[in-house]
Amino acid sequence: MSAILLVDDSHEILANTAQQLTAAGHDYHYAADYKEALNYIRLNRPQIRIVVVALNNALGYPSLRKIKSGMSERATIIVYSDNKDQTIASWVKKLGIEHYFEHNRQEIDLFNRIKRSLFQKGMFFTSQQLKELTSTLSKYTPEADKLVKETAPQSKSLQELQHKLARRLEGIENQRGFLLEAQKQ
């Protein structure tokens, strides 16, 4: 399950942000329309930490309201728009959504806000880092996925996470082998 949901009825608006997330090692779920987004939220609500919505006209207002109410205070909601006349920006503020960015002017700010929001939600590692750790740990225990999921939220650095995982392995040789292999990555 992805902690980041991108809602974009036009691939072009969030395409660069999606590429930046992939390059940075973050997984995300892309929803091409609001119906798909609302269904994804219904099925994965506890895992979602950030919802980025491309909102370009008044037709998306009711759906954005539903997304906001469906996520309550669980996730950071960010609106990204190419609307030039500021009507969407003022409506988003009235709705109580703090983060609004303009397409082609604030794309870097949007990506930085996503990264800051992940850190504020206690997500210090990229999906790629966790996958690599799980893969390495699986050589030493069949419960690798479970151990990484349990231990990562209580760790604030990669080194701390590696050491906590090593301590959960049986046998000093397994612990040393895992640490040596994990630190080479």
mmCIF file of C-alpha atoms in Angstrom:
data_model
loop_
_atom_site.group_PDB
_atom_site.id
_atom_site.type_symbol
_atom_site.label_atom_id
_atom_site.label_comp_id
_atom_site.label_asym_id
_atom_site.label_seq_id
_atom_site.Cartn_x
_atom_site.Cartn_y
_atom_site.Cartn_z
ATOM 1 C CA MET A 1 0.000 0.000 0.000
ATOM 2 C CA SER A 2 1.237 3.476 -0.845
ATOM 3 C CA ALA A 3 1.291 6.311 1.664
ATOM 4 C CA ILE A 4 0.970 8.851 -1.169
ATOM 5 C CA LEU A 5 -2.122 9.180 -3.335
ATOM 6 C CA LEU A 6 -1.958 11.339 -6.480
ATOM 7 C CA VAL A 7 -5.374 12.282 -7.869
ATOM 8 C CA ASP A 8 -5.152 13.669 -11.373
ATOM 9 C CA ASP A 9 -7.767 13.566 -14.101
ATOM 10 C CA SER A 10 -5.132 14.934 -16.484
ATOM 11 C CA HIS A 11 -1.830 13.031 -16.538
ATOM 12 C CA GLU A 12 0.138 16.140 -17.461
ATOM 13 C CA ILE A 13 -0.493 18.058 -14.248
ATOM 14 C CA LEU A 14 1.123 15.625 -11.782
ATOM 15 C CA ALA A 15 3.393 13.759 -14.226
ATOM 16 C CA ASN A 16 6.595 15.554 -13.181
ATOM 17 C CA THR A 17 5.780 15.154 -9.490
ATOM 18 C CA ALA A 18 5.200 11.427 -10.060
ATOM 19 C CA GLN A 19 8.590 11.170 -11.798
ATOM 20 C CA GLN A 20 10.291 13.012 -8.938
ATOM 21 C CA LEU A 21 8.691 10.685 -6.387
ATOM 22 C CA THR A 22 9.824 7.635 -8.336
ATOM 23 C CA ALA A 23 13.361 9.014 -8.693
ATOM 24 C CA ALA A 24 13.486 9.693 -4.952
ATOM 25 C CA GLY A 25 12.433 6.093 -4.222
ATOM 26 C CA HIS A 26 8.866 6.757 -3.038
ATOM 27 C CA ASP A 27 5.915 4.594 -4.019
ATOM 28 C CA TYR A 28 2.612 6.272 -4.781
ATOM 29 C CA HIS A 29 -0.802 5.313 -6.080
ATOM 30 C CA TYR A 30 -2.033 7.247 -9.090
ATOM 31 C CA ALA A 31 -5.784 7.720 -9.494
ATOM 32 C CA ALA A 32 -6.909 8.984 -12.890
ATOM 33 C CA ASP A 33 -10.285 10.188 -11.615
ATOM 34 C CA TYR A 34 -12.080 11.030 -8.382
ATOM 35 C CA LYS A 35 -14.181 7.866 -8.348
ATOM 36 C CA GLU A 36 -11.029 5.720 -8.383
ATOM 37 C CA ALA A 37 -9.457 7.958 -5.712
ATOM 38 C CA LEU A 38 -12.449 7.686 -3.383
ATOM 39 C CA ASN A 39 -12.501 3.915 -3.789
ATOM 40 C CA TYR A 40 -8.753 3.707 -3.035
ATOM 41 C CA ILE A 41 -9.245 5.863 0.066
ATOM 42 C CA ARG A 42 -12.105 3.657 1.234
ATOM 43 C CA LEU A 43 -9.949 0.535 0.927
ATOM 44 C CA ASN A 44 -6.600 1.945 2.173
ATOM 45 C CA ARG A 45 -7.440 4.827 4.511
ATOM 46 C CA PRO A 46 -5.073 3.882 7.388
ATOM 47 C CA GLN A 47 -1.980 3.714 5.154
ATOM 48 C CA ILE A 48 -2.508 6.978 3.259
ATOM 49 C CA ARG A 49 -0.497 9.911 4.634
ATOM 50 C CA ILE A 50 -0.586 12.399 1.752
ATOM 51 C CA VAL A 51 -3.206 13.127 -0.907
ATOM 52 C CA VAL A 52 -2.198 15.415 -3.781
ATOM 53 C CA VAL A 53 -5.176 16.554 -5.854
ATOM 54 C CA ALA A 54 -4.921 18.254 -9.235
ATOM 55 C CA LEU A 55 -7.900 20.591 -9.224
ATOM 56 C CA ASN A 56 -8.498 22.655 -12.347
ATOM 57 C CA ASN A 57 -12.163 23.610 -12.380
ATOM 58 C CA ALA A 58 -15.279 23.777 -10.244
ATOM 59 C CA LEU A 59 -16.342 20.250 -11.260
ATOM 60 C CA GLY A 60 -13.789 18.843 -8.815
ATOM 61 C CA TYR A 61 -15.016 20.767 -5.746
ATOM 62 C CA PRO A 62 -17.550 18.147 -4.527
ATOM 63 C CA SER A 63 -15.001 15.366 -4.953
ATOM 64 C CA LEU A 64 -12.340 17.326 -3.083
ATOM 65 C CA ARG A 65 -14.836 17.820 -0.238
ATOM 66 C CA LYS A 66 -15.436 14.055 -0.156
ATOM 67 C CA ILE A 67 -11.701 13.341 -0.156
ATOM 68 C CA LYS A 68 -11.157 15.812 2.666
ATOM 69 C CA SER A 69 -13.976 14.411 4.793
ATOM 70 C CA GLY A 70 -12.953 10.825 4.016
ATOM 71 C CA MET A 71 -9.419 11.407 5.195
ATOM 72 C CA SER A 72 -10.443 13.598 8.168
ATOM 73 C CA GLU A 73 -7.168 14.437 9.914
ATOM 74 C CA ARG A 74 -5.268 11.283 8.870
ATOM 75 C CA ALA A 75 -3.543 12.730 5.830
ATOM 76 C CA THR A 76 -2.083 15.950 4.557
ATOM 77 C CA ILE A 77 -4.141 17.167 1.618
ATOM 78 C CA ILE A 78 -2.377 19.228 -1.026
ATOM 79 C CA VAL A 79 -4.085 20.922 -3.968
ATOM 80 C CA TYR A 80 -2.165 21.560 -7.176
ATOM 81 C CA SER A 81 -3.787 23.627 -9.910
ATOM 82 C CA ASP A 82 -3.086 25.386 -13.195
ATOM 83 C CA ASN A 83 -5.967 27.801 -12.585
ATOM 84 C CA LYS A 84 -4.595 31.312 -13.115
ATOM 85 C CA ASP A 85 -7.423 33.467 -11.730
ATOM 86 C CA GLN A 86 -7.027 32.412 -8.065
ATOM 87 C CA THR A 87 -10.670 31.322 -7.644
ATOM 88 C CA ILE A 88 -9.557 27.797 -6.805
ATOM 89 C CA ALA A 89 -6.915 29.078 -4.372
ATOM 90 C CA SER A 90 -9.478 31.095 -2.430
ATOM 91 C CA TRP A 91 -11.987 28.227 -2.420
ATOM 92 C CA VAL A 92 -9.320 25.791 -1.160
ATOM 93 C CA LYS A 93 -8.511 28.150 1.724
ATOM 94 C CA LYS A 94 -12.211 28.419 2.619
ATOM 95 C CA LEU A 95 -12.363 24.633 2.716
ATOM 96 C CA GLY A 96 -9.542 24.646 5.283
ATOM 97 C CA ILE A 97 -6.846 23.036 3.148
ATOM 98 C CA GLU A 98 -3.514 24.630 4.022
ATOM 99 C CA HIS A 99 -1.395 23.608 1.056
ATOM 100 C CA TYR A 100 -2.086 25.023 -2.397
ATOM 101 C CA PHE A 101 0.480 25.161 -5.214
ATOM 102 C CA GLU A 102 0.317 26.533 -8.746
ATOM 103 C CA HIS A 103 1.256 24.335 -11.685
ATOM 104 C CA ASN A 104 4.466 25.348 -13.524
ATOM 105 C CA ARG A 105 5.291 27.991 -10.884
ATOM 106 C CA GLN A 106 5.558 26.009 -7.660
ATOM 107 C CA GLU A 107 6.369 22.479 -8.781
ATOM 108 C CA ILE A 108 9.549 22.266 -6.678
ATOM 109 C CA ASP A 109 7.671 23.667 -3.686
ATOM 110 C CA LEU A 110 5.028 20.957 -4.138
ATOM 111 C CA PHE A 111 7.638 18.173 -4.127
ATOM 112 C CA ASN A 112 9.377 19.658 -1.070
ATOM 113 C CA ARG A 113 6.020 19.896 0.762
ATOM 114 C CA ILE A 114 5.382 16.214 0.046
ATOM 115 C CA LYS A 115 8.791 15.279 1.483
ATOM 116 C CA ARG A 116 8.284 17.473 4.577
ATOM 117 C CA SER A 117 4.832 16.006 5.137
ATOM 118 C CA LEU A 118 6.255 12.485 5.003
ATOM 119 C CA PHE A 119 8.831 13.369 7.652
ATOM 120 C CA GLN A 120 6.185 15.048 9.818
ATOM 121 C CA LYS A 121 4.106 11.865 9.596
ATOM 122 C CA GLY A 122 7.110 9.857 10.843
ATOM 123 C CA MET A 123 7.984 8.332 7.477
ATOM 124 C CA PHE A 124 11.754 8.720 7.420
ATOM 125 C CA PHE A 125 12.520 6.121 4.761
ATOM 126 C CA THR A 126 11.694 5.805 1.092
ATOM 127 C CA SER A 127 9.806 2.801 -0.186
ATOM 128 C CA GLN A 128 12.960 1.763 -2.067
ATOM 129 C CA GLN A 129 15.062 1.773 1.125
ATOM 130 C CA LEU A 130 12.511 -0.382 2.932
ATOM 131 C CA LYS A 131 12.292 -2.823 0.004
ATOM 132 C CA GLU A 132 16.075 -3.197 -0.072
ATOM 133 C CA LEU A 133 16.215 -3.785 3.685
ATOM 134 C CA THR A 134 13.410 -6.346 3.456
ATOM 135 C CA SER A 135 15.216 -8.132 0.638
ATOM 136 C CA THR A 136 18.482 -8.270 2.591
ATOM 137 C CA LEU A 137 16.750 -9.298 5.817
ATOM 138 C CA SER A 138 14.831 -12.072 4.033
ATOM 139 C CA LYS A 139 18.134 -13.953 3.651
ATOM 140 C CA TYR A 140 18.253 -14.246 7.444
ATOM 141 C CA THR A 141 14.603 -14.671 8.463
ATOM 142 C CA PRO A 142 11.316 -15.584 6.774
ATOM 143 C CA GLU A 143 9.552 -12.797 8.725
ATOM 144 C CA ALA A 144 11.553 -9.997 7.073
ATOM 145 C CA ASP A 145 8.562 -8.041 5.757
ATOM 146 C CA LYS A 146 6.788 -8.121 9.114
ATOM 147 C CA LEU A 147 9.928 -7.069 11.022
ATOM 148 C CA VAL A 148 10.609 -4.107 8.729
ATOM 149 C CA LYS A 149 6.975 -2.913 8.925
ATOM 150 C CA GLU A 150 6.990 -3.150 12.736
ATOM 151 C CA THR A 151 10.405 -1.568 13.277
ATOM 152 C CA ALA A 152 10.569 1.255 10.697
ATOM 153 C CA PRO A 153 7.966 3.549 12.358
ATOM 154 C CA GLN A 154 10.019 3.626 15.587
ATOM 155 C CA SER A 155 13.325 4.434 13.828
ATOM 156 C CA LYS A 156 14.501 7.868 12.780
ATOM 157 C CA SER A 157 17.601 6.950 10.775
ATOM 158 C CA LEU A 158 18.586 4.154 8.429
ATOM 159 C CA GLN A 159 21.444 3.120 10.691
ATOM 160 C CA GLU A 160 19.135 2.942 13.712
ATOM 161 C CA LEU A 161 16.672 0.813 11.744
ATOM 162 C CA GLN A 162 19.427 -1.539 10.554
ATOM 163 C CA HIS A 163 20.667 -2.076 14.117
ATOM 164 C CA LYS A 164 17.173 -2.637 15.496
ATOM 165 C CA LEU A 165 16.506 -5.227 12.792
ATOM 166 C CA ALA A 166 19.837 -6.941 13.457
ATOM 167 C CA ARG A 167 19.005 -7.249 17.177
ATOM 168 C CA ARG A 168 15.784 -9.054 16.265
ATOM 169 C CA LEU A 169 17.698 -11.796 14.436
ATOM 170 C CA GLU A 170 18.775 -14.976 16.171
ATOM 171 C CA GLY A 171 22.495 -15.676 16.393
ATOM 172 C CA ILE A 172 25.428 -13.299 16.346
ATOM 173 C CA GLU A 173 26.531 -14.522 12.900
ATOM 174 C CA ASN A 174 23.142 -13.649 11.386
ATOM 175 C CA GLN A 175 23.235 -10.243 13.059
ATOM 176 C CA ARG A 176 26.743 -9.463 11.796
ATOM 177 C CA GLY A 177 26.039 -10.806 8.316
ATOM 178 C CA PHE A 178 22.867 -8.731 7.995
ATOM 179 C CA LEU A 179 24.546 -5.536 9.229
ATOM 180 C CA LEU A 180 27.507 -5.941 6.879
ATOM 181 C CA GLU A 181 25.264 -6.558 3.912
ATOM 182 C CA ALA A 182 22.751 -3.819 4.799
ATOM 183 C CA GLN A 183 25.439 -1.181 5.291
ATOM 184 C CA LYS A 184 26.953 -1.893 1.855
ATOM 185 C CA GLN A 185 23.731 -0.733 0.194
#
